[in-house]
Each structure stands twice: as C-alpha cells, then as structure tokens.
Amino acid sequence: MTTHNDDVDWDRWPVADYLRENYREVHPSDAAVIAHHSAFYRRFRPGAIARSVEFGAGPNLYPLILASGASRRIDAVEAGASNVTYLQDQICHRLDASWLPFHALCRRFNPDVPATLAAALAHVNVVHADVRTLPPGSYELASMHFVAEGATEDFAEFTDFCRTFVRTVEPGGHLVAAFMENMPTHRIGPASRWPGCPVSPATVAEVFTPLTRDLDVTHIDSDPTLPDYGDSGMVLMTGVAEAVRGHRSGHH
C-alpha cells in the first residue's frame, strides 16, 4: 500500500523529536542550504517582496528567517496542529535559543536579515491551513523545505504538490526550495513513521522544467552529522514561475 498525504495524521507530527534530531545545532547541510538560499534572497532589496509564503512550514524557523531579508510579510502555512502551536509559541511568546545560531548565520550571508531573531520573525504570520487550499497567484515568492517529498509515497502526488507550490505565486513569481534526496519512508523519534518519496536532482528538474523558467537545481551531499533517515543528501532549486495551464487533482 502506498501512503498518501491524506492517510497521515499530521496533527501528531513529533515536533520535539524532530527538532531534537535535526535543529538543535546548525548542521553542515543546513549551513549549505542557508548559503545557497541567501544568494537567492540577496537579489532582492529589503522589503521588495510584499507577500511570500512558506509552503508547509513545519517547525523549522530558518526558512522564515531567510525570507525576512526580502519579504515584508511571510505567511507560514502549516496544516499540522502540533507544528502550528510550536510556530505560534515561538513567534508570540518565547524563542528557543537553539535558533540564534541559525539567525546569526543567515545574517552573515545576508546582512538584510533583521538584526534580531525576534525582528526577523515579526514578519511572519502563522496560517493553520492545508497548502492545497491556497488561492493561486496569491504571493510574489514561495519557499518550500522538505515538504512535497515528505508528504507522500506517491510520485504523482509529489508532482501535484510541486505544481500547487508553483501555482501559489503569480506568474513571474520567485521560487526557492529544498528536498531530501532519495528519502524513504522513515522513523522520527522512538516510534513514529512518516512517508517519503525518493527524488533526485533529475526528478526535481523533470517536475519543475514545464512549470518554470530560469530553473537552477543543485545537490548537497549527505550529512553524517544528521540522523540516517536513509536519504542521500539534499536537492536545492530556484526558479521563476510560468503560468501553469490546467491542473489534474492527485486523487486516483
């Protein structure tokens, strides 16, 4: 049986386990993503982007910090209740000190990132919603981290998620994303299992080529300092959205 997105109880995402395994320190792969994405964001003046979206935000704050260098408002759109609670808690109440080194690194690569972590996150608006319900063409920039390939085991559904991601921006809107490479279904924490759809640079290029122009796809090697989820590194992409004609739903 192939697990699809709607088969999974995303409200029960193990936030504490996930953060402990992945984001309590800046791993070399994160530093490489931050360096790559900062070069993308440095193309924009501070505040040049009126509205950007973090597509399936999860509890990862560094993509939001990166976007704050260019975006006046960042919608962190997330379906899972546990992730939404964590994001709201971080932004409204108290920040985990573990995000401070991420903020420092983002600022080192892009001085337009606001001077404090709180100031960077002041741009963020947490939206508790399924990304698939976002109206097309709502944003000037969309960012996605480890979402489409971690939401399903079905390649057609992965492709549909990528299409939806592109359609959230207006034609000519900017896209930046990171994917785990060859991520299988995997365990987080002591018990929970989560889907994976193995993708590669070639797969990502194949999916995004008809949807974008100025597409750039690169690869980061696997990071021995991270848990071995079975992946072989990361795939990073940037591009500009073309007008997408037609859309087939992922329900088979």
XYZ file of C-alpha atoms in Angstrom:
252
model
C 0.000 0.000 0.000
C 1.266 3.450 -0.953
C 0.790 6.061 1.768
C -0.765 9.312 0.528
C -0.799 12.662 2.296
C -4.387 12.287 3.486
C -3.599 8.916 5.110
C -1.323 10.638 7.639
C -2.356 12.342 10.898
C -0.231 15.492 10.518
C -1.635 16.919 13.777
C 0.539 14.363 15.586
C 3.847 15.344 13.964
C 6.505 14.750 16.676
C 7.776 18.327 16.946
C 10.091 17.787 19.936
C 11.701 14.642 18.471
C 12.055 16.251 15.053
C 13.712 19.391 16.425
C 15.982 17.377 18.713
C 17.118 15.152 15.846
C 17.565 17.930 13.276
C 17.672 21.507 14.554
C 19.307 21.736 17.958
C 22.505 22.816 16.204
C 23.444 24.125 12.772
C 24.451 21.051 10.757
C 26.713 21.411 7.694
C 23.788 20.648 5.363
C 21.713 23.459 6.923
C 24.656 25.838 6.542
C 24.872 24.842 2.857
C 21.123 25.447 2.363
C 21.411 28.822 4.107
C 24.382 29.832 1.916
C 22.549 28.764 -1.267
C 19.265 30.442 -0.337
C 20.961 33.621 0.887
C 22.475 34.106 -2.590
C 18.915 33.855 -3.966
C 17.484 36.320 -1.421
C 20.307 38.833 -1.921
C 18.856 39.528 -5.392
C 16.030 41.433 -3.679
C 16.118 44.741 -1.827
C 14.887 44.549 1.794
C 11.091 44.622 1.688
C 11.000 44.185 -2.110
C 8.624 41.218 -1.735
C 5.246 42.299 -0.327
C 3.996 38.771 0.445
C 5.809 35.466 0.498
C 4.694 32.026 1.634
C 6.453 29.209 3.458
C 4.634 26.270 1.896
C 4.105 23.669 4.642
C 6.208 25.484 7.227
C 6.627 22.740 9.825
C 8.541 23.787 12.963
C 11.670 24.875 11.060
C 12.338 28.588 11.607
C 15.377 29.147 9.397
C 13.460 29.434 6.092
C 11.357 32.156 7.733
C 14.496 33.961 8.922
C 15.949 33.790 5.388
C 12.765 35.225 3.850
C 12.731 38.140 6.302
C 15.654 39.727 4.431
C 13.397 40.377 1.417
C 9.736 39.961 2.476
C 7.514 42.447 4.277
C 5.058 39.674 5.199
C 5.658 35.903 5.317
C 2.692 33.535 5.616
C 3.868 30.323 7.315
C 1.180 27.923 6.075
C 1.003 24.652 8.001
C -1.731 22.006 8.347
C -0.443 20.114 11.408
C -1.752 21.319 14.772
C 1.436 20.495 16.728
C 3.585 22.448 14.249
C 1.194 25.414 14.284
C 1.287 25.514 18.093
C 5.096 25.484 18.044
C 5.306 28.270 15.442
C 2.807 30.475 17.260
C 4.603 29.885 20.546
C 7.965 30.830 19.015
C 6.710 33.950 17.305
C 4.391 35.256 20.033
C 5.945 34.089 23.292
C 9.441 32.746 23.706
C 12.107 31.816 21.217
C 14.187 28.667 21.570
C 17.804 29.776 21.939
C 18.791 26.995 19.504
C 17.564 29.219 16.625
C 20.013 32.025 17.481
C 22.996 30.467 15.643
C 20.750 29.930 12.586
C 19.784 33.613 12.674
C 23.436 34.653 13.027
C 24.401 32.548 10.011
C 21.502 33.886 7.894
C 22.602 37.420 8.757
C 26.229 36.676 7.964
C 25.254 35.562 4.451
C 22.626 38.282 4.001
C 23.015 41.443 6.132
C 19.468 42.492 5.103
C 18.067 39.925 7.551
C 16.799 41.925 10.577
C 19.323 42.333 13.378
C 17.494 40.190 15.954
C 15.707 36.878 15.693
C 12.527 38.453 17.090
C 12.649 41.230 14.485
C 13.085 38.684 11.685
C 10.101 36.655 12.908
C 7.951 39.780 13.341
C 7.345 39.494 9.563
C 5.738 36.059 9.988
C 2.012 35.330 10.049
C 1.158 31.715 11.021
C -1.687 30.265 8.928
C -3.276 26.971 10.045
C -4.348 25.578 6.668
C -3.726 22.873 4.079
C -1.377 24.320 1.428
C -3.593 22.764 -1.253
C -6.376 25.238 -0.354
C -4.279 28.368 -1.009
C -5.721 30.515 -3.812
C -3.447 30.500 -6.883
C -1.346 33.572 -7.596
C -1.510 34.900 -4.010
C 2.217 35.516 -3.491
C 5.267 37.053 -5.133
C 7.614 34.427 -3.676
C 7.174 30.882 -2.393
C 9.609 28.825 -0.342
C 9.295 25.102 0.484
C 11.520 22.905 2.664
C 11.283 19.117 2.831
C 7.509 19.103 2.219
C 6.451 17.560 -1.104
C 8.774 14.538 -0.827
C 7.927 14.032 2.848
C 4.142 14.237 2.494
C 3.508 11.163 0.376
C 4.987 7.954 -1.054
C 3.205 8.538 -4.385
C 5.224 10.216 -7.143
C 2.102 11.591 -8.871
C 1.061 13.237 -5.613
C 4.600 14.608 -5.143
C 4.308 16.162 -8.613
C 0.929 17.659 -7.733
C 2.343 19.199 -4.549
C 5.138 20.793 -6.614
C 2.592 22.117 -9.116
C 0.494 23.591 -6.294
C 3.644 25.174 -4.849
C 4.379 26.890 -8.177
C 0.753 27.998 -8.581
C 0.706 29.788 -5.192
C 2.832 32.547 -6.773
C 1.757 34.847 -9.558
C 3.312 34.135 -12.995
C 6.809 35.599 -12.801
C 6.888 34.928 -9.047
C 10.030 33.562 -7.433
C 10.560 30.033 -6.081
C 13.145 28.547 -3.728
C 13.018 25.026 -2.298
C 14.941 22.187 -0.690
C 14.168 18.473 -0.889
C 15.662 15.467 0.850
C 17.278 13.300 -1.838
C 16.130 9.658 -2.046
C 14.205 9.932 1.229
C 12.387 6.683 2.003
C 9.587 6.216 4.497
C 11.391 6.813 7.794
C 11.140 6.926 11.549
C 11.311 10.046 13.745
C 11.740 9.639 17.481
C 11.197 6.264 19.153
C 8.077 5.129 17.299
C 6.510 7.354 14.667
C 6.786 6.504 10.954
C 6.423 9.092 8.180
C 6.162 8.854 4.398
C 8.934 9.579 1.911
C 9.002 9.811 -1.883
C 12.537 9.283 -3.217
C 13.571 12.123 -5.551
C 16.841 13.217 -7.173
C 18.135 16.333 -8.958
C 16.936 14.778 -12.236
C 13.447 14.192 -10.797
C 13.188 17.726 -9.449
C 14.353 19.173 -12.782
C 11.847 16.989 -14.657
C 8.938 18.113 -12.448
C 9.778 21.842 -12.439
C 11.017 22.335 -16.028
C 7.490 22.607 -17.531
C 6.374 24.907 -14.673
C 9.260 27.392 -14.508
C 11.961 29.336 -16.270
C 15.491 30.174 -15.044
C 15.439 26.844 -13.187
C 18.552 26.018 -11.186
C 18.872 22.630 -9.448
C 21.854 21.710 -7.261
C 22.778 18.920 -4.867
C 24.255 18.753 -1.353
C 25.936 15.531 -0.202
C 24.505 13.588 2.709
C 25.395 14.951 6.118
C 26.924 12.406 8.537
C 26.062 14.671 11.493
C 22.312 14.172 10.897
C 20.295 11.036 11.733
C 20.437 8.414 8.980
C 16.887 8.571 7.617
C 18.058 6.701 4.513
C 18.391 9.803 2.325
C 21.461 10.620 0.213
C 21.658 14.379 0.718
C 19.547 17.300 -0.461
C 18.353 18.792 -3.721
C 18.053 22.599 -3.888
C 16.149 24.552 -6.526
C 15.404 28.137 -7.514
C 13.284 29.328 -10.412
C 10.638 31.690 -11.731
C 7.034 30.518 -12.080
C 5.471 30.325 -15.506
C 1.691 30.464 -15.941
C 0.529 26.867 -15.328
C -2.300 25.767 -17.588
C -4.710 23.104 -16.436
C -4.435 21.067 -13.262
C -5.296 17.489 -12.542
C -6.006 16.514 -8.997
C -3.930 13.855 -7.294
C -6.867 11.642 -6.372
C -6.713 8.330 -8.210
